[in-house]
Coordinates of C-alpha atoms in Angstrom, one line a residue:
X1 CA -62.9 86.4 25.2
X2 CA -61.5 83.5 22.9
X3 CA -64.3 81.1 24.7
X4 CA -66.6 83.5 23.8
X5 CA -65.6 83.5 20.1
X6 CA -65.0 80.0 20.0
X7 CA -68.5 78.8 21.5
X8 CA -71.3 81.0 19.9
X9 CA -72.1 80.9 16.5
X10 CA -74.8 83.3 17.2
X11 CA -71.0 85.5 17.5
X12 CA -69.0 84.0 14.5
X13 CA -71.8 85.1 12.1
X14 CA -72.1 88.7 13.5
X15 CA -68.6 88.7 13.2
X16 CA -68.7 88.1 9.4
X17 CA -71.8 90.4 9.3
X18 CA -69.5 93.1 10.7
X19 CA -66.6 91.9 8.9
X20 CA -68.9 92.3 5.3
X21 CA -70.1 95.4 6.6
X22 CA -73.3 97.2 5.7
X23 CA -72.9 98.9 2.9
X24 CA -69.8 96.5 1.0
X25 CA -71.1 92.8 1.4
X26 CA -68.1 90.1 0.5
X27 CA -71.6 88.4 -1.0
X28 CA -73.3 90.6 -3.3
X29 CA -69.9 93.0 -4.3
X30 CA -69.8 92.9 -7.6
X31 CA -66.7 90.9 -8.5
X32 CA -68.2 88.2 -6.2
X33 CA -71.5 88.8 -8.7
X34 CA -69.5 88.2 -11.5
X35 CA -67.7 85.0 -9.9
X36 CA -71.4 83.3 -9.0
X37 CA -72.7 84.2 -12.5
X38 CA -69.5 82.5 -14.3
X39 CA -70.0 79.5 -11.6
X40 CA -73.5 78.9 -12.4
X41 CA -73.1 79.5 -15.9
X42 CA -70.3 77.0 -15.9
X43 CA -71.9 74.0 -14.3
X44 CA -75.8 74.3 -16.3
X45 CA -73.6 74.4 -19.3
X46 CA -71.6 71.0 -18.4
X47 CA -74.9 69.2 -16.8
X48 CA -76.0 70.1 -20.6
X49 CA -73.4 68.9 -22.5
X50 CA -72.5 66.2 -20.8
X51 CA -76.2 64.9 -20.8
X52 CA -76.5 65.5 -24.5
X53 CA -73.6 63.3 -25.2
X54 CA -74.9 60.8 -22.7
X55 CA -78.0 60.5 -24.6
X56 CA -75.8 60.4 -27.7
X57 CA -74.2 57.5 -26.5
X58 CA -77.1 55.4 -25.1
X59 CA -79.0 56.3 -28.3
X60 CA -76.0 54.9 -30.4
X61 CA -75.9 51.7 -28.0
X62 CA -79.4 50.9 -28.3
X63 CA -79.5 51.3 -32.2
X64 CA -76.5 48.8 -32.0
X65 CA -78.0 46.8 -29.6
X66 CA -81.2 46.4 -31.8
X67 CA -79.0 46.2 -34.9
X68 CA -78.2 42.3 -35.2
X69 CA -75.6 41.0 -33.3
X70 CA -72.6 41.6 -30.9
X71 CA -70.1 39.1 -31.8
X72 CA -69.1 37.3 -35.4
X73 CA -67.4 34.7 -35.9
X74 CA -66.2 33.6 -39.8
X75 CA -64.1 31.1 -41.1
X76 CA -61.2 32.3 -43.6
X77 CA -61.0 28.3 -44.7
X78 CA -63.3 26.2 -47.6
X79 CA -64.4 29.5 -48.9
X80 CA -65.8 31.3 -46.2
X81 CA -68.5 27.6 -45.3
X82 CA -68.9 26.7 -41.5
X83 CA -69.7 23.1 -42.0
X84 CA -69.6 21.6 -38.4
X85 CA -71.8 25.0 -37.1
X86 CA -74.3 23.1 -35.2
X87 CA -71.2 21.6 -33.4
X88 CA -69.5 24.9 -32.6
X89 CA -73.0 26.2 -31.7
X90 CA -73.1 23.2 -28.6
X91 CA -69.7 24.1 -27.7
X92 CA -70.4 27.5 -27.5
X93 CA -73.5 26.7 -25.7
X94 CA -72.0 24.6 -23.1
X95 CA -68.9 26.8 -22.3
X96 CA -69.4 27.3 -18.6
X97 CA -67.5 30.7 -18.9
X98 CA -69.6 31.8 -22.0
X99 CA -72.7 30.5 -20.6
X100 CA -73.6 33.7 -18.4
X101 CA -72.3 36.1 -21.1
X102 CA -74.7 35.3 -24.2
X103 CA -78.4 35.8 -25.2
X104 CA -77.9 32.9 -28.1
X105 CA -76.0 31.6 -30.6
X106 CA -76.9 30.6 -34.3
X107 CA -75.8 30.1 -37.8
X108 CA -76.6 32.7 -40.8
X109 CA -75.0 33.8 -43.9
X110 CA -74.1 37.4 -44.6
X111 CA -73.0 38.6 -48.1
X112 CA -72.8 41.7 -50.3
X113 CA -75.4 42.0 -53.2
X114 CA -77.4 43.8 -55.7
X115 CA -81.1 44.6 -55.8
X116 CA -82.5 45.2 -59.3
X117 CA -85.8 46.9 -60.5
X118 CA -86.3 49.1 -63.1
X119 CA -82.8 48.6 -64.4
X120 CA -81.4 50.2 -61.4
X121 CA -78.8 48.2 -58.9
X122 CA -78.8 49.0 -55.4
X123 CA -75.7 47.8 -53.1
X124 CA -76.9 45.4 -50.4
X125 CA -75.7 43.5 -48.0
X126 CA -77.7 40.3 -47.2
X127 CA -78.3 38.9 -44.2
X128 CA -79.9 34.8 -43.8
X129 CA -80.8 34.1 -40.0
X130 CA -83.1 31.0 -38.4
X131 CA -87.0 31.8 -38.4
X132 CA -88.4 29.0 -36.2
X133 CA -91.7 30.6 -36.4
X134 CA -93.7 33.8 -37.6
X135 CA -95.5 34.6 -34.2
X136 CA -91.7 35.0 -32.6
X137 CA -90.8 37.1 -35.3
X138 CA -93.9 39.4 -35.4
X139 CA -93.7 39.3 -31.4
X140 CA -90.0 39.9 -31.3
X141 CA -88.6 37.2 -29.8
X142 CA -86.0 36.5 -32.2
X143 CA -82.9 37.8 -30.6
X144 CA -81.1 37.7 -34.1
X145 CA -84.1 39.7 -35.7
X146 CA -84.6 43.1 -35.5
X147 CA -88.0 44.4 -35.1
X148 CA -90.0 44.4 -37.5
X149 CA -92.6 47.5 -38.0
X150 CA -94.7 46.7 -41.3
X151 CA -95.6 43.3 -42.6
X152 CA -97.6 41.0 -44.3
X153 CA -98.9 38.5 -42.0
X154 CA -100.0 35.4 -44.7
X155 CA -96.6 36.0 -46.5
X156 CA -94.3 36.2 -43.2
X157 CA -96.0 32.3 -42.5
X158 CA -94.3 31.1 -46.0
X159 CA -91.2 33.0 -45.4
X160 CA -89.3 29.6 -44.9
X161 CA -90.3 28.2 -48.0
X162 CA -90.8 30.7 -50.7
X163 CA -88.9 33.6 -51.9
X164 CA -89.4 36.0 -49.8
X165 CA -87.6 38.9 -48.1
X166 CA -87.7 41.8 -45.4
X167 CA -86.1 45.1 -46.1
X168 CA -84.6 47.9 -43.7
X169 CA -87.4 50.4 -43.6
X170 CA -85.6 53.7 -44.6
X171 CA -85.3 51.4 -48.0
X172 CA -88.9 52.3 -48.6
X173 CA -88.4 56.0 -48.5
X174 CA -85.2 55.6 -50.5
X175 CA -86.2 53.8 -53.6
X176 CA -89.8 53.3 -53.2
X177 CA -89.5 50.1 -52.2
X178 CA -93.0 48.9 -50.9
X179 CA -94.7 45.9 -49.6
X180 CA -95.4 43.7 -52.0
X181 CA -93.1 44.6 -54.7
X182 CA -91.3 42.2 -56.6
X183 CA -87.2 42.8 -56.8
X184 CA -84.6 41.1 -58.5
X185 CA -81.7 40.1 -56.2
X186 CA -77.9 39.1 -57.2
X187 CA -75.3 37.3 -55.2
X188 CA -72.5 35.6 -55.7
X189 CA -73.1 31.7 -55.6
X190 CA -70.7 28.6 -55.1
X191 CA -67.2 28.4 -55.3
X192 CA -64.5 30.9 -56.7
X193 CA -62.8 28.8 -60.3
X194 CA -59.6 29.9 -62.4
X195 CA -61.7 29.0 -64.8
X196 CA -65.4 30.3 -64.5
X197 CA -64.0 32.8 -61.7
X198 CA -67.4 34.0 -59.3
X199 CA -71.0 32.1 -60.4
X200 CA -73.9 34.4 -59.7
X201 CA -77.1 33.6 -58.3
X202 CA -79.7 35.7 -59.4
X203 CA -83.7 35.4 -58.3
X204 CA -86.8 37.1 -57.5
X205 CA -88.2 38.0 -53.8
X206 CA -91.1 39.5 -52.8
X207 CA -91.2 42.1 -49.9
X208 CA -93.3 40.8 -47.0
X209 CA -92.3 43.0 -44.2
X210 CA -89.6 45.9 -43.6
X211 CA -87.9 45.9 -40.1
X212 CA -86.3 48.9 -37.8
X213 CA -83.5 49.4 -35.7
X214 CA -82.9 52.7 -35.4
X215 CA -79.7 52.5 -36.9
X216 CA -80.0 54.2 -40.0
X217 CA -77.1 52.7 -41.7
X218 CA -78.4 49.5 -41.2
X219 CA -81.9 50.3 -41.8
X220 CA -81.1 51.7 -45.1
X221 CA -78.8 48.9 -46.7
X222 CA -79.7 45.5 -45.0
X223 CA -82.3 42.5 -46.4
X224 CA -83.7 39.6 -44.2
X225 CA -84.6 36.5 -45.4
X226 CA -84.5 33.0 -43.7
X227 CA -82.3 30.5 -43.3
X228 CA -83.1 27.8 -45.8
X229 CA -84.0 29.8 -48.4
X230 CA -80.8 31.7 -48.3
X231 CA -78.9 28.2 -48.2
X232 CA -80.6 27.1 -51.5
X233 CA -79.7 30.7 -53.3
X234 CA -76.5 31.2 -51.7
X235 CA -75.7 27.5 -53.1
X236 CA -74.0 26.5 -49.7
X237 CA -76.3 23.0 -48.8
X238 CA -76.3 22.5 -44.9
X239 CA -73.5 25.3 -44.2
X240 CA -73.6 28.8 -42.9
X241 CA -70.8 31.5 -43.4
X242 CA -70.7 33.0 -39.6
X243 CA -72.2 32.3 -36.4
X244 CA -73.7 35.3 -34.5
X245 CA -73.8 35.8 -30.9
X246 CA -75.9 38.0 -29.2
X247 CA -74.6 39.1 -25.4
X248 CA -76.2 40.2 -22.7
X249 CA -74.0 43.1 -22.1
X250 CA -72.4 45.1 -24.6
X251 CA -69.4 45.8 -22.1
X252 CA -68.9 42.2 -22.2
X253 CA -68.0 41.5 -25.5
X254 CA -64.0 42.3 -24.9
X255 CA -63.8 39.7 -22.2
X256 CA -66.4 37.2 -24.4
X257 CA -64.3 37.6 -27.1
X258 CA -61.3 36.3 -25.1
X259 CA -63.3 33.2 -24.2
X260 CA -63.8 32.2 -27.3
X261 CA -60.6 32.1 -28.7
X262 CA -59.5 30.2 -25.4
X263 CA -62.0 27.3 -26.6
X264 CA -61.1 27.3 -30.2
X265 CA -57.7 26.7 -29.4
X266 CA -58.4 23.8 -26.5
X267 CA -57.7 20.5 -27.6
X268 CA -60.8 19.0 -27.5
X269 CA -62.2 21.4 -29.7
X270 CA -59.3 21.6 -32.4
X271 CA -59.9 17.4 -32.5
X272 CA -63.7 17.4 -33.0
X273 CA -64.0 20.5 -35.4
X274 CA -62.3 20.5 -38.9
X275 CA -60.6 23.8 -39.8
X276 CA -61.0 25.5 -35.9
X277 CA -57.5 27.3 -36.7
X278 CA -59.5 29.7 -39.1
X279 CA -62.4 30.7 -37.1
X280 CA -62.1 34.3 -36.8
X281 CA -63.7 36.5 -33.8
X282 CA -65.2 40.6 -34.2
X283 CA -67.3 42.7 -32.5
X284 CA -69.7 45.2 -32.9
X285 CA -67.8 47.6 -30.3
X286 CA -64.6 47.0 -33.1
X287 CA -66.8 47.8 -36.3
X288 CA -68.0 51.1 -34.4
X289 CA -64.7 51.7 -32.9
X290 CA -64.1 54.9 -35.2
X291 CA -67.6 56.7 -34.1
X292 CA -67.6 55.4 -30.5
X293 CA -63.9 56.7 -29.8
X294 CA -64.3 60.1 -32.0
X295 CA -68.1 60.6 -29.7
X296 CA -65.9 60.2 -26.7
X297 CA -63.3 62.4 -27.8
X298 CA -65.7 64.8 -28.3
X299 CA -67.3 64.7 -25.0
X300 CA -63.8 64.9 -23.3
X301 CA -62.7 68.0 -24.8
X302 CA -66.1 70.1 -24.9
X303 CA -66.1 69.0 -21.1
X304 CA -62.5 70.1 -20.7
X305 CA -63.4 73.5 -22.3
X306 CA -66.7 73.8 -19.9
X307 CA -65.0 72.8 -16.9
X308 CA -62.6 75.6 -17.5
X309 CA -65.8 78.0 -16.9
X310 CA -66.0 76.6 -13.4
X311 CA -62.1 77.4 -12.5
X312 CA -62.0 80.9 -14.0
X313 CA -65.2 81.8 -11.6
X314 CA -62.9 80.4 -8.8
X315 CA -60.1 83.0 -9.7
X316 CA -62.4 85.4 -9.2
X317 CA -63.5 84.2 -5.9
X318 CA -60.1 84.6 -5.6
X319 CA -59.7 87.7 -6.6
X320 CA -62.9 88.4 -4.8
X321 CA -62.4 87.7 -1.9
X322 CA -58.9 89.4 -1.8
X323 CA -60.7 92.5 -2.3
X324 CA -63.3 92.6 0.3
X325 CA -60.0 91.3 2.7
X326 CA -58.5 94.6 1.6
X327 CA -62.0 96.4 2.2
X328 CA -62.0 95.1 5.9
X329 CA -58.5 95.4 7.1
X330 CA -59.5 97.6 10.0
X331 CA -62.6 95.6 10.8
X332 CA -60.5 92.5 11.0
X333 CA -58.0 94.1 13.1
X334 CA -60.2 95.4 15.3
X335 CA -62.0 91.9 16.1
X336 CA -58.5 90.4 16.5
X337 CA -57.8 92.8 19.2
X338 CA -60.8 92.0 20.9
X339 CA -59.4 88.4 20.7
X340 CA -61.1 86.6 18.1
X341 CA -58.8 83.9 16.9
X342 CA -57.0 83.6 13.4
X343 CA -58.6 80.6 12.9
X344 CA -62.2 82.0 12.8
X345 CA -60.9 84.7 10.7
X346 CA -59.8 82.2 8.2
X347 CA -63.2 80.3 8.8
X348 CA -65.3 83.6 8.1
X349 CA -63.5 84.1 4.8
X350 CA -63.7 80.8 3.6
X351 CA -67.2 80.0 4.2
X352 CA -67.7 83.5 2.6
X353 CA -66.5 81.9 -0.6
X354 CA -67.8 78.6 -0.4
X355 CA -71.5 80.0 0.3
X356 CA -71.2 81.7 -3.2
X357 CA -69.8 78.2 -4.9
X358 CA -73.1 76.5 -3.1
X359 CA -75.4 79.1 -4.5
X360 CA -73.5 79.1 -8.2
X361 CA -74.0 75.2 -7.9
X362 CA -77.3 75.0 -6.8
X363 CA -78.3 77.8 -9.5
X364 CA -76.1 76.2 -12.3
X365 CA -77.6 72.2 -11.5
X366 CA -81.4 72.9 -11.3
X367 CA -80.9 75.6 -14.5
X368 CA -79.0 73.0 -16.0
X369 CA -81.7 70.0 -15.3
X370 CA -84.1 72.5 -16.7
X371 CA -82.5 73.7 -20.2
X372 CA -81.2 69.9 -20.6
X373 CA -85.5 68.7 -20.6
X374 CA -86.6 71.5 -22.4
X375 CA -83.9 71.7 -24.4
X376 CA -85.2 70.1 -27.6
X377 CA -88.7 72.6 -27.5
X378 CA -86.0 75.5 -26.9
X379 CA -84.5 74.3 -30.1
X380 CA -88.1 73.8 -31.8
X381 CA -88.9 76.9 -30.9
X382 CA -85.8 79.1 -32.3
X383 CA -86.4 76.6 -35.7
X384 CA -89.4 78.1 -36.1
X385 CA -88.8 81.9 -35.6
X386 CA -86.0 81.5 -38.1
X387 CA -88.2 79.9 -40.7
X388 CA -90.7 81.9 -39.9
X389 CA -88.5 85.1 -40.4
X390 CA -86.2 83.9 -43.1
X391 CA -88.7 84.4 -45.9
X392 CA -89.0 88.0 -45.5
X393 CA -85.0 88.4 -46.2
X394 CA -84.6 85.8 -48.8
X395 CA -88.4 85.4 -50.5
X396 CA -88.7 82.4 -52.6
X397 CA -85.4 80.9 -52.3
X398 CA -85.8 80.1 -48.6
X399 CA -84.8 76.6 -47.4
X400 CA -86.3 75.3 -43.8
X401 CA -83.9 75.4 -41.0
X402 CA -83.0 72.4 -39.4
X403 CA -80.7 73.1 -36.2
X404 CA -80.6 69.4 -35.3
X405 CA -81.3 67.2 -38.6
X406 CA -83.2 64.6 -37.0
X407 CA -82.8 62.3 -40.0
X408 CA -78.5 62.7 -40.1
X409 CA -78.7 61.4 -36.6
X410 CA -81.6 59.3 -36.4
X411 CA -83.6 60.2 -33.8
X412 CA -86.9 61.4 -33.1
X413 CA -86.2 63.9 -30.6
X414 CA -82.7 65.0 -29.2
X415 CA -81.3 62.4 -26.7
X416 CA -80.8 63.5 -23.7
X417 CA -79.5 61.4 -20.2
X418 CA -79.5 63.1 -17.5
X419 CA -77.1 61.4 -15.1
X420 CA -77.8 62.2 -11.0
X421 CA -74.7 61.5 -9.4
X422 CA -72.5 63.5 -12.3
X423 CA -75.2 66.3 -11.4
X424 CA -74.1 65.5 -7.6
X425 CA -70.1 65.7 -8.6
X426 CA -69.8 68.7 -10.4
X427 CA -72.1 70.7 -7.6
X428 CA -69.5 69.1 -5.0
X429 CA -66.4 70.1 -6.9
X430 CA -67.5 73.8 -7.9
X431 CA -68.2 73.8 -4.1
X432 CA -64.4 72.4 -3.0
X433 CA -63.4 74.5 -5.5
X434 CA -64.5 77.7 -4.6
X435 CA -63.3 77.0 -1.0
X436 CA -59.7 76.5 -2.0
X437 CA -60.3 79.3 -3.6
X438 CA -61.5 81.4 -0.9
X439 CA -58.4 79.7 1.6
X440 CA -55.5 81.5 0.5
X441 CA -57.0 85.1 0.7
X442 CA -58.8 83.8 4.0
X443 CA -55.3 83.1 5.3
X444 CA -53.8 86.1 4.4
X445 CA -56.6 88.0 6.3
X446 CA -55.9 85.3 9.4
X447 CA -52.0 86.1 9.1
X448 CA -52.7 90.2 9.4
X449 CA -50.9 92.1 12.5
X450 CA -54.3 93.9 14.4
X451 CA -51.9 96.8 15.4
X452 CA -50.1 97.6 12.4
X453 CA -53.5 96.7 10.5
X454 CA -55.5 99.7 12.9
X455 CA -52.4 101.7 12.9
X456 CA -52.3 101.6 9.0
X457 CA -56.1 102.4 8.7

C-alpha cells in the first residue's frame, strides 16, 4: 500500500481531492479567498511602487546625466584661477587608471551673477565652457553642453567672438526671456582688494539659443556662453576657475574621484603643477546627495510597508490552512490507516498552500505590470472626472486638479521602470513564502494519531 501511495501521482492528487473534500475545498474556503486576495493585492502594489520609484530614479539620473558634468575640480589658491589647466587636462588625459572612466576633460569658468532688464535682477549662476564649433553644438556633440532646443543659427556661428549667450529654457517662461532679447549681465571681475574690495563686470549679451536638460533647477537658473568670451568678461586672461569631467558611468564617480586625488598628490605632478595642494575634487552624486538618499529612503520604507501585505496573507495561509486541517481530521486519519505515509500528508498540505501563493503571484505580477503601464492614463483619467465634477460643488472658485504636478517634478509623463527580474523575485518569495507558511499546519496534520483522530471523529 505505501508503494502504491508513493508511486502514483494519479493517487497523491485524489488523495488531496478527498482530503479537500467536495463541498469544503482547502482552495476556494474562504479564509484561503481572503489570503490569495491580500497576496495578490500585496505584490501588484510593490511591482507598482517599486517601478514608480525606479522610474523616479532613472528620470533623476538622466536629468543629471544631461545636466553638465559629473566631477569638478577648483582650486581654493590665486583666487579661485587654474593657470596650468591645459597641463592638468594632459595629466588627466593620460592617467592610465582614469583613461577608461571619463568621456572628456576641459576647462570652464562657473560663477554666480545677475541678469538685469527692465530694472529687475535675476540670480544666476554662469557657466563658460569650450565651443570648438556650432555644428557640434547644434548636433550635440559637446559632452560639456547640454542640448540645446531653440536657437539662432547665424548668431550661434559668432558665439565665440561676440557677446552672446544661451539660457536654460524654463527661463523663457519665467521672465519672458526670448530669443533675441538683449539683457544686461553682472559678475564679479578680477581680484578681491582691502581697498576697492569685489570689481564688477557688467555687459550686454544677446540670447541666441536656450538649451534643456530636463533638470528643472538647472534649466531655470543657468547661462551658457563660451569660453573666450567669458575669459575677457570674467577678467581672468588664459585661466579657467574648474575643470569638468564628464564620466562614462555615473556609478563611477566615487572610485574616479579616488584616482584623482592619488595623481594630484604623486610627485611628478606636485613638481610640474604650481599650487596642486589646493585642487579640490566633487561630484554630482555629492551635490544631489540630500534628494538621492531621501528618494531611496523613501523607496525602502513604502517597500517595507508593502511587503508587509505579502506576510500578513501568509498568516492567513497559516491560519488557513489550519482550519481546513481541522475540517479533515477524519479524512486524514482514515487515509493514514490505509497507509499513506506522513510525508505525503505533509506534501498534500503544503502544496495546498503554495498553489494559492502561485496563483496570488501570478495574479498580483501581471495586475501589477498592467496598473504600472496604464498607470499614468488611470491618473489622467480620475484628473479629469474631478475637474470635471468639482465645478458643480465649488462654481467659480474651482482650481484644476493636478494629482501628479508634472511641472514640480519635471516630467512629461509619470516615470515608470519596470524591472523583470524584481518582478521574478517577489513572485518567487510570495511563493516560498506561502509554503513555509503552509509547513507547520501541514506537519501538524502529518504528526496526527489515525486512531485517536477516527476515534475522536
Amino acid at each position: 500500500m505505501n508503494f502504491f501511495f508513493h508511486r502514483s501521482p494519479l493517487i497523491l492528487l485524489l488523495t488531496s481531492r478527498y482530503i479537500r473534500g467536495s463541498r469544503v475545498t482547502g482552495l476556494l474556503s474562504i479564509k484561503s479567498r481572503i489570503s490569495f486576495i491580500v497576496m495578490a493585492v500585496g505584490v501588484a502594489l510593490l511591482i507598482v511602487v517599486l517601478s514608480i520609484f525606479n522610474g523616479f530614479q532613472r528620470q533623476l539620473k538622466e536629468s543629471l546625466w544631461q545636466g553638465g558634468e559629473h566631477i569638478t575640480i577648483e582650486s581654493s589658491s590665486n583666487g579661485g584661477e587654474i593657470r596650468d589647466y591645459q597641463k592638468i587636462i594632459k595629466y588627466i588625459q593620460n592617467d592610465l587608471d582614469l583613461k577608461d572612466r571619463i568621456i572628456s576633460v576641459e576647462g570652464g569658468i562657473q560663477s554666480h551673477g545677475l541678469i538685469q532688464r527692465y530694472n529687475v535682477f535675476y540670480p544666476v549662476l554662469i557657466k563658460a565652457v569650450a565651443v570648438p564649433s556650432v555644428d557640434a553644438l547644434i548636433e550635440h556633440k559637446l559632452h560639456n553642453f547640454p542640448r540645446i532646443v531653440h536657437y539662432d543659427r547665424e548668431e550661434l556661428s559668432h558665439l565665440n567672438r561676440e557677446s552672446y549667450i544661451i539660457l536654460g529654457k524654463e527661463m523663457e517662461d519665467l521672465y519672458n526671456f526670448s530669443l533675441g532679447k538683449q539683457l544686461t549681465l553682472a559678475v564679479p571681475g578680477g581680484r578681491f582688494s582691502l581697498g576697492k574690495g569685489v570689481e564688477v563686470s557688467v555687459q550686454n549679451f544677446r540670447v541666441s539659443g536656450f538649451f534643456k536638460t530636463g533638470n528643472y533647477k538647472f534649466d531655470s537658473s543657468f547661462v551658457y556662453m563660451s569660453l573666450p568670451v567669458a575669459q575677457k568678461f570674467f577678467k581672468m586672461k588664459d585661466s579657467v576657475n574648474q575643470i569638468t569631467i564628464k564620466a562614462k558611468s555615473l556609478d563611477d564617480l566615487a572610485i574616479s574621484k579616488r584616482k584623482l586625488y592619488k595623481l594630484f598628490n604623486s610627485l611628478e605632478f606636485e613638481q610640474e603643477i604650481d599650487a596642486a595642494s589646493s585642487l579640490s575634487v566633487r561630484t554630482i552624486a555629492e551635490e544631489q546627495e540630500n534628494l538621492l538618499a531621501a528618494l531611496q529612503l523613501e523607496k525602502t520604507i513604502i517597500s517595507i510597508i508593502v511587503f508587509l501585505f505579502i506576510i500578513l496573507a501568509a498568516l492567513g495561509m497559516v491560519a488557513s490552512v489550519y482550519s481546513l486541517v481541522r475540517a479533515k481530521r477524519k479524512s486524514i486519519g482514515v487515509l493514514k490507516a490505509l497507509g499513506l505515509p506522513a510525508s505525503d500528508i505533509l506534501l498534500i498540505f503544503t502544496l495546498n498552500a503554495m498553489l494559492v501563493g502561485i496563483l496570488a503571484s501570478l495574479t498580483g505580477g501581471v495586475g501589477g505590470v498592467f496598473l504600472a503601464n496604464s498607470l499614468d492614463t488611470i491618473i489622467g483619467y480620475i484628473e479629469e472626472i474631478i475637474n470635471l465634477l468639482g465645478p458643480s460643488f465649488t462654481g467659480s472658485d474651482w482650481t484644476p486638479v493636478e494629482l501628479v504636478p508634472k511641472r514640480i517634478y519635471y516630467f512629461d509623463k509619470l516615470p515608470v521602470d519596470i524591472n523583470i527580474p524584481f518582478i521574478f523575485m517577489v513572485t518567487t518569495a510570495a511563493t516560498i513564502l506561502s509554503g513555509i507558511a503552509g509547513y507547520f499546519p501541514a506537519r501538524w496534520a502529518a504528526s496526527l494519531n489515525p486512531v485517536d483522530t477516527i476515534r475522536n471523529d
